[in-house]
Tab-separated table of C-alpha atoms and ligand atoms in Angstrom:
chain	number	residue	atom	x	y	z
A	1	MET	CA	105.464	187.968	-100.853
A	2	THR	CA	106.067	186.274	-97.512
A	3	LYS	CA	103.249	186.469	-95.013
A	4	LYS	CA	103.460	189.208	-92.388
A	5	LEU	CA	103.537	187.472	-89.036
A	6	THR	CA	102.204	188.394	-85.627
A	7	ILE	CA	104.753	187.740	-82.901
A	8	ALA	CA	103.811	187.725	-79.215
A	9	LEU	CA	106.480	188.203	-76.541
A	10	ASP	CA	105.539	187.770	-72.894
A	11	GLY	CA	107.529	187.412	-69.723
A	12	PRO	CA	108.288	188.929	-66.342
A	13	ALA	CA	109.754	192.390	-65.709
A	14	ALA	CA	113.165	193.093	-67.219
A	15	SER	CA	113.362	189.751	-69.027
A	16	GLY	CA	114.426	191.548	-72.207
A	17	LYS	CA	111.070	191.705	-73.988
A	18	SER	CA	111.164	195.282	-75.237
A	19	THR	CA	114.836	195.231	-76.259
A	20	THR	CA	114.227	192.043	-78.228
A	21	ALA	CA	110.882	193.168	-79.666
A	22	LYS	CA	112.377	196.440	-80.929
A	23	LEU	CA	115.281	194.687	-82.660
A	24	LEU	CA	113.041	191.998	-84.136
A	25	ALA	CA	110.627	194.616	-85.495
A	26	LYS	CA	113.534	196.510	-87.049
A	27	LYS	CA	115.012	193.394	-88.667
A	28	LEU	CA	111.671	192.196	-90.016
A	29	ASP	CA	110.390	195.694	-90.841
A	30	TYR	CA	107.397	195.156	-88.575
A	31	ILE	CA	105.605	197.460	-86.127
A	32	TYR	CA	106.584	197.188	-82.475
A	33	ILE	CA	103.810	197.575	-79.895
A	34	ASP	CA	104.832	198.068	-76.268
A	35	THR	CA	101.668	197.235	-74.295
A	36	GLY	CA	103.395	197.854	-70.944
A	37	ALA	CA	103.886	201.500	-71.953
A	38	MET	CA	100.121	201.763	-72.401
A	39	TYR	CA	99.398	200.523	-68.857
A	40	ARG	CA	102.108	202.874	-67.599
A	41	ALA	CA	100.424	205.795	-69.392
A	42	VAL	CA	97.106	204.980	-67.697
A	43	ALA	CA	98.875	204.857	-64.311
A	44	LEU	CA	100.407	208.267	-65.064
A	45	VAL	CA	97.146	209.943	-66.036
A	46	VAL	CA	95.387	208.594	-62.935
A	47	LEU	CA	98.238	209.740	-60.671
A	48	GLU	CA	98.386	213.168	-62.326
A	49	SER	CA	94.655	213.634	-61.920
A	50	GLY	CA	95.133	213.291	-58.163
A	51	MET	CA	92.741	210.320	-58.002
A	52	ASP	CA	93.165	207.478	-55.588
A	53	LEU	CA	94.574	204.556	-57.550
A	54	THR	CA	92.386	202.154	-55.631
A	55	ASP	CA	89.265	204.009	-56.804
A	56	SER	CA	88.465	201.615	-59.609
A	57	ALA	CA	85.465	203.467	-61.089
A	58	GLN	CA	87.323	206.800	-61.299
A	59	SER	CA	90.424	205.154	-62.793
A	60	VAL	CA	88.278	203.544	-65.484
A	61	LYS	CA	86.591	206.866	-66.252
A	62	ILE	CA	89.943	208.602	-66.656
A	63	ALA	CA	91.300	205.751	-68.791
A	64	GLU	CA	88.238	205.945	-71.060
A	65	GLN	CA	88.713	209.678	-71.560
A	66	SER	CA	92.428	209.412	-72.331
A	67	GLU	CA	94.023	208.984	-75.710
A	68	ILE	CA	97.083	206.741	-75.677
A	69	THR	CA	99.114	206.337	-78.837
A	70	LEU	CA	102.504	204.878	-79.745
A	71	LYS	CA	104.656	206.522	-82.411
A	72	LEU	CA	107.983	205.641	-83.938
A	73	ILE	CA	110.222	208.719	-83.993
A	74	GLU	CA	113.727	208.385	-85.461
A	75	GLY	CA	113.743	204.671	-84.739
A	76	ASN	CA	112.576	205.010	-81.127
A	77	GLN	CA	109.129	204.224	-79.841
A	78	HIS	CA	107.449	207.118	-78.040
A	79	THR	CA	104.319	207.004	-75.906
A	80	PHE	CA	101.814	209.841	-76.167
A	81	LEU	CA	99.114	210.611	-73.631
A	82	ASN	CA	96.494	213.116	-74.766
A	83	GLY	CA	99.013	214.474	-77.268
A	84	GLU	CA	101.916	214.811	-74.793
A	85	ASP	CA	105.076	212.725	-75.187
A	86	VAL	CA	105.251	210.925	-71.812
A	87	SER	CA	107.958	208.387	-72.736
A	88	ASP	CA	110.240	209.491	-69.871
A	89	LYS	CA	107.504	210.231	-67.351
A	90	ILE	CA	106.198	206.647	-67.467
A	91	ARG	CA	109.565	205.112	-66.486
A	92	THR	CA	109.866	206.172	-62.856
A	93	PRO	CA	109.807	204.147	-59.626
A	94	GLN	CA	106.435	205.802	-58.787
A	95	ILE	CA	104.892	204.444	-61.975
A	96	ASP	CA	106.524	201.037	-61.387
A	97	VAL	CA	104.555	200.912	-58.128
A	98	ALA	CA	101.271	202.382	-59.415
A	99	VAL	CA	101.028	200.310	-62.587
A	100	SER	CA	100.297	196.980	-60.818
A	101	GLN	CA	97.063	198.425	-59.416
A	102	ILE	CA	95.999	199.700	-62.833
A	103	ALA	CA	96.896	196.414	-64.541
A	104	SER	CA	94.718	194.403	-62.151
A	105	ASN	CA	91.621	196.452	-63.038
A	106	ALA	CA	89.357	194.314	-65.257
A	107	HIS	CA	87.658	197.308	-66.929
A	108	ILE	CA	90.920	199.013	-67.775
A	109	ARG	CA	92.222	195.752	-69.222
A	110	LYS	CA	89.119	195.530	-71.407
A	111	ILE	CA	89.857	198.972	-72.869
A	112	MET	CA	93.487	198.008	-73.486
A	113	VAL	CA	92.611	194.659	-75.092
A	114	LYS	CA	90.406	196.401	-77.665
A	115	LEU	CA	93.027	199.035	-78.458
A	116	GLN	CA	95.880	196.529	-78.702
A	117	GLN	CA	93.953	194.071	-80.871
A	118	ALA	CA	93.058	196.904	-83.257
A	119	MET	CA	96.717	197.966	-83.427
A	120	ALA	CA	97.762	194.431	-84.402
A	121	SER	CA	94.945	193.749	-86.859
A	122	GLU	CA	97.030	194.186	-90.014
A	123	GLY	CA	99.741	191.710	-88.970
A	124	GLY	CA	103.442	192.474	-89.306
A	125	VAL	CA	103.689	193.206	-85.584
A	126	VAL	CA	105.849	192.314	-82.650
A	127	MET	CA	103.897	192.923	-79.471
A	128	ASP	CA	105.262	192.554	-75.945
A	129	GLY	CA	103.554	192.435	-72.570
A	130	ARG	CA	102.108	189.942	-70.110
A	131	ASP	CA	98.939	188.614	-71.770
A	132	ILE	CA	99.794	188.840	-75.461
A	133	GLY	CA	100.016	185.112	-76.211
A	134	THR	CA	97.172	184.222	-73.840
A	135	VAL	CA	94.590	186.999	-74.396
A	136	ILE	CA	95.470	189.692	-76.946
A	137	LEU	CA	96.780	187.527	-79.797
A	138	PRO	CA	95.767	183.935	-79.001
A	139	ASP	CA	96.312	183.077	-82.678
A	140	ALA	CA	99.734	184.716	-82.991
A	141	ASP	CA	102.016	182.977	-85.507
A	142	LEU	CA	104.820	182.820	-82.958
A	143	LYS	CA	104.614	183.089	-79.179
A	144	VAL	CA	107.730	183.466	-77.079
A	145	PHE	CA	107.900	183.487	-73.294
A	146	MET	CA	111.042	185.315	-72.193
A	147	GLN	CA	112.663	184.402	-68.914
A	148	ALA	CA	115.875	185.262	-67.065
A	149	SER	CA	117.061	184.774	-63.497
A	150	ILE	CA	116.065	187.441	-60.974
A	151	GLU	CA	119.802	188.194	-60.440
A	152	ALA	CA	120.355	188.843	-64.140
A	153	ARG	CA	117.216	190.956	-64.432
A	154	ALA	CA	117.952	193.109	-61.374
A	155	LYS	CA	121.538	193.717	-62.545
A	156	ARG	CA	120.341	194.690	-66.018
A	157	ARG	CA	117.768	197.151	-64.619
A	158	LEU	CA	120.408	198.655	-62.309
A	159	LYS	CA	122.513	199.377	-65.377
A	160	ASP	CA	119.503	200.862	-67.214
A	161	GLN	CA	118.208	203.262	-64.611
A	162	ALA	CA	118.878	206.871	-65.460
A	163	ASN	CA	118.619	209.135	-62.400
A	164	HIS	CA	116.601	207.157	-59.951
A	165	ASN	CA	119.467	205.971	-57.728
A	166	LEU	CA	117.835	202.773	-56.544
A	167	THR	CA	120.093	200.071	-55.083
A	168	LEU	CA	120.347	196.576	-56.590
A	169	GLU	CA	118.340	195.247	-53.645
A	170	GLU	CA	115.551	197.823	-54.101
A	171	ILE	CA	115.329	197.026	-57.798
A	172	ARG	CA	115.240	193.314	-57.096
A	173	LYS	CA	112.432	193.743	-54.546
A	174	ASP	CA	110.368	195.872	-56.943
A	175	ILE	CA	110.760	193.337	-59.749
A	176	GLU	CA	109.732	190.504	-57.418
A	177	ARG	CA	106.743	192.478	-56.126
A	178	ARG	CA	105.566	193.356	-59.631
A	179	ASP	CA	106.066	189.792	-60.960
A	180	HIS	CA	104.095	188.433	-58.022
A	181	ALA	CA	101.260	190.919	-58.634
A	182	ASP	CA	101.255	190.118	-62.365
A	183	MET	CA	101.242	186.342	-61.864
A	184	SER	CA	98.696	186.208	-59.063
A	185	ARG	CA	96.062	188.684	-60.275
A	186	LYS	CA	92.664	187.380	-61.296
A	187	GLU	CA	92.491	189.219	-64.612
A	188	SER	CA	94.780	187.907	-67.365
A	189	PRO	CA	97.616	186.841	-65.087
A	190	LEU	CA	101.126	186.551	-66.483
A	191	LYS	CA	101.686	182.964	-67.590
A	192	GLN	CA	103.307	181.102	-70.418
A	193	ALA	CA	100.749	180.223	-73.112
A	194	ALA	CA	100.548	176.480	-73.740
A	195	ASP	CA	101.916	176.964	-77.268
A	196	ALA	CA	104.617	179.528	-76.404
A	197	LEU	CA	108.309	178.732	-76.806
A	198	LEU	CA	110.404	179.388	-73.708
A	199	LEU	CA	113.513	181.522	-74.108
A	200	ASP	CA	115.680	181.734	-70.999
A	201	ASN	CA	118.242	184.409	-71.787
A	202	SER	CA	120.027	184.543	-68.405
A	203	ASN	CA	123.253	183.586	-70.158
A	204	MET	CA	122.579	184.931	-73.626
A	205	THR	CA	123.557	188.135	-75.343
A	206	ILE	CA	120.890	190.339	-76.889
A	207	ASP	CA	122.043	189.359	-80.395
A	208	GLN	CA	121.819	185.650	-79.531
A	209	GLN	CA	118.250	185.963	-78.274
A	210	VAL	CA	117.155	187.933	-81.336
A	211	GLU	CA	118.804	185.389	-83.661
A	212	LYS	CA	117.104	182.528	-81.807
A	213	ILE	CA	113.674	184.068	-82.456
A	214	ILE	CA	114.507	184.898	-86.090
A	215	GLY	CA	115.433	181.186	-86.430
A	216	TRP	CA	112.024	180.219	-85.036
A	217	THR	CA	110.225	182.506	-87.514
A	218	LYS	CA	112.036	180.733	-90.347
A	219	GLN	CA	110.669	177.385	-89.220
A	220	LEU	CA	107.043	178.580	-89.466
B	1	LIG	O1	109.377	196.923	-68.734
B	1	LIG	P1	108.793	196.152	-67.594
B	1	LIG	O2	108.852	194.673	-67.848
B	1	LIG	O3	109.327	196.539	-66.267
B	1	LIG	O4	107.252	196.521	-67.496
B	1	LIG	P2	106.257	196.874	-68.645
B	1	LIG	O5	106.280	195.870	-69.743
B	1	LIG	O6	106.444	198.303	-69.008
B	1	LIG	O7	104.856	196.704	-67.917
B	1	LIG	C1	104.513	197.437	-66.759
B	1	LIG	C2	103.368	196.731	-66.039
B	1	LIG	O8	102.211	196.793	-66.858
B	1	LIG	C3	103.572	195.256	-65.738
B	1	LIG	O9	104.232	195.019	-64.509
B	1	LIG	C4	102.157	194.733	-65.725
B	1	LIG	O10	101.554	194.921	-64.452
B	1	LIG	C5	101.425	195.629	-66.690
B	1	LIG	N1	101.192	194.982	-68.005
B	1	LIG	C6	100.135	194.101	-68.112
B	1	LIG	O11	99.460	193.823	-67.122
B	1	LIG	N2	99.818	193.563	-69.320
B	1	LIG	C7	100.542	193.840	-70.404
B	1	LIG	N3	100.199	193.320	-71.582
B	1	LIG	C8	101.656	194.705	-70.312
B	1	LIG	C9	101.972	195.240	-69.087
B	2	LIG	O1	110.983	194.770	-71.615
B	2	LIG	P1	111.533	194.068	-70.424
B	2	LIG	O2	111.163	194.711	-69.148
B	2	LIG	O3	111.214	192.600	-70.412
B	2	LIG	O4	113.113	194.117	-70.503
B	2	LIG	P2	114.098	195.113	-71.275
B	2	LIG	O5	113.862	196.484	-70.796
B	2	LIG	O6	114.041	194.851	-72.742
B	2	LIG	O7	115.507	194.551	-70.822
B	2	LIG	C1	116.121	194.906	-69.605
B	2	LIG	C2	117.604	195.122	-69.848
B	2	LIG	O8	118.237	193.863	-70.080
B	2	LIG	C3	117.926	195.994	-71.061
B	2	LIG	O9	118.930	196.920	-70.689
B	2	LIG	C4	118.501	195.012	-72.049
B	2	LIG	O10	119.442	195.622	-72.900
B	2	LIG	C5	119.179	194.007	-71.135
B	2	LIG	N1	119.549	192.679	-71.661
B	2	LIG	C6	118.716	191.897	-72.409
B	2	LIG	O11	117.589	192.306	-72.708
B	2	LIG	N2	119.080	190.660	-72.844
B	2	LIG	C7	120.279	190.176	-72.565
B	2	LIG	N3	120.611	188.967	-72.997
B	2	LIG	C8	121.162	190.934	-71.818
B	2	LIG	C9	120.765	192.193	-71.361
């Protein structure tokens, strides 16, 4: 039997990580773990509790008391928070803004690291996020750093958004703000791991980027 790999995908917002990770997991029959959804769920529970996001101690307390799980339902990954399916609620412009604050909290990251490492412990996983190759799975069999131009990423997100009616410029600004926060924070900043392979997909189709990574897994 071939070995079940661990695959780490990192990169900035809207670089195609989750689309690629989902397809890879399906092709390889692996589990897909969306770590961004977990940070989004923490942001949601803190916002819903009426707490001030900048109140670090309270945010940590709420995060500790919350149960966050990921489940595959009819081929789609769903995020559950204390038993409620919050998959739609975590993809709003409000959460896009709140999540950077949550993700820069060292204690919350500690809780997430433990959870995410446990989820990946059996292998056969594709995990995407910001610190997967650097912190969560430093020994991953394959690390990929996804990149795409800001123009391509903003246009793709504009196409994706359901009912939020943001303009291309607003989307672009939010992506730039979030990337800056992710790259400049003290705790586990977004950066390419030294042993990660760079995949710039600005001019690639989704199928091409998935095939490229499948090709890399075959060389392992
Ligand atoms: O889908 P998108 O790239 O817009 O974001 P996401 O992957 O859902 O992640 C949302 C936010 O969570 C990011 O902007 C990061 O601040 C944070 N995050 C993180 O800090 N570490 C991770 N492993 C995953 C996400
Ligand atoms: O997870 P992340 O935020 O990195 O990005 P995503 O949500 O997977 O991708 C953002 C959008 O770009 C999705 O609508 C993808 O279908 C699209 N896209 C892509 O991922 N790769 C391409 N080569 C072209 C479009």
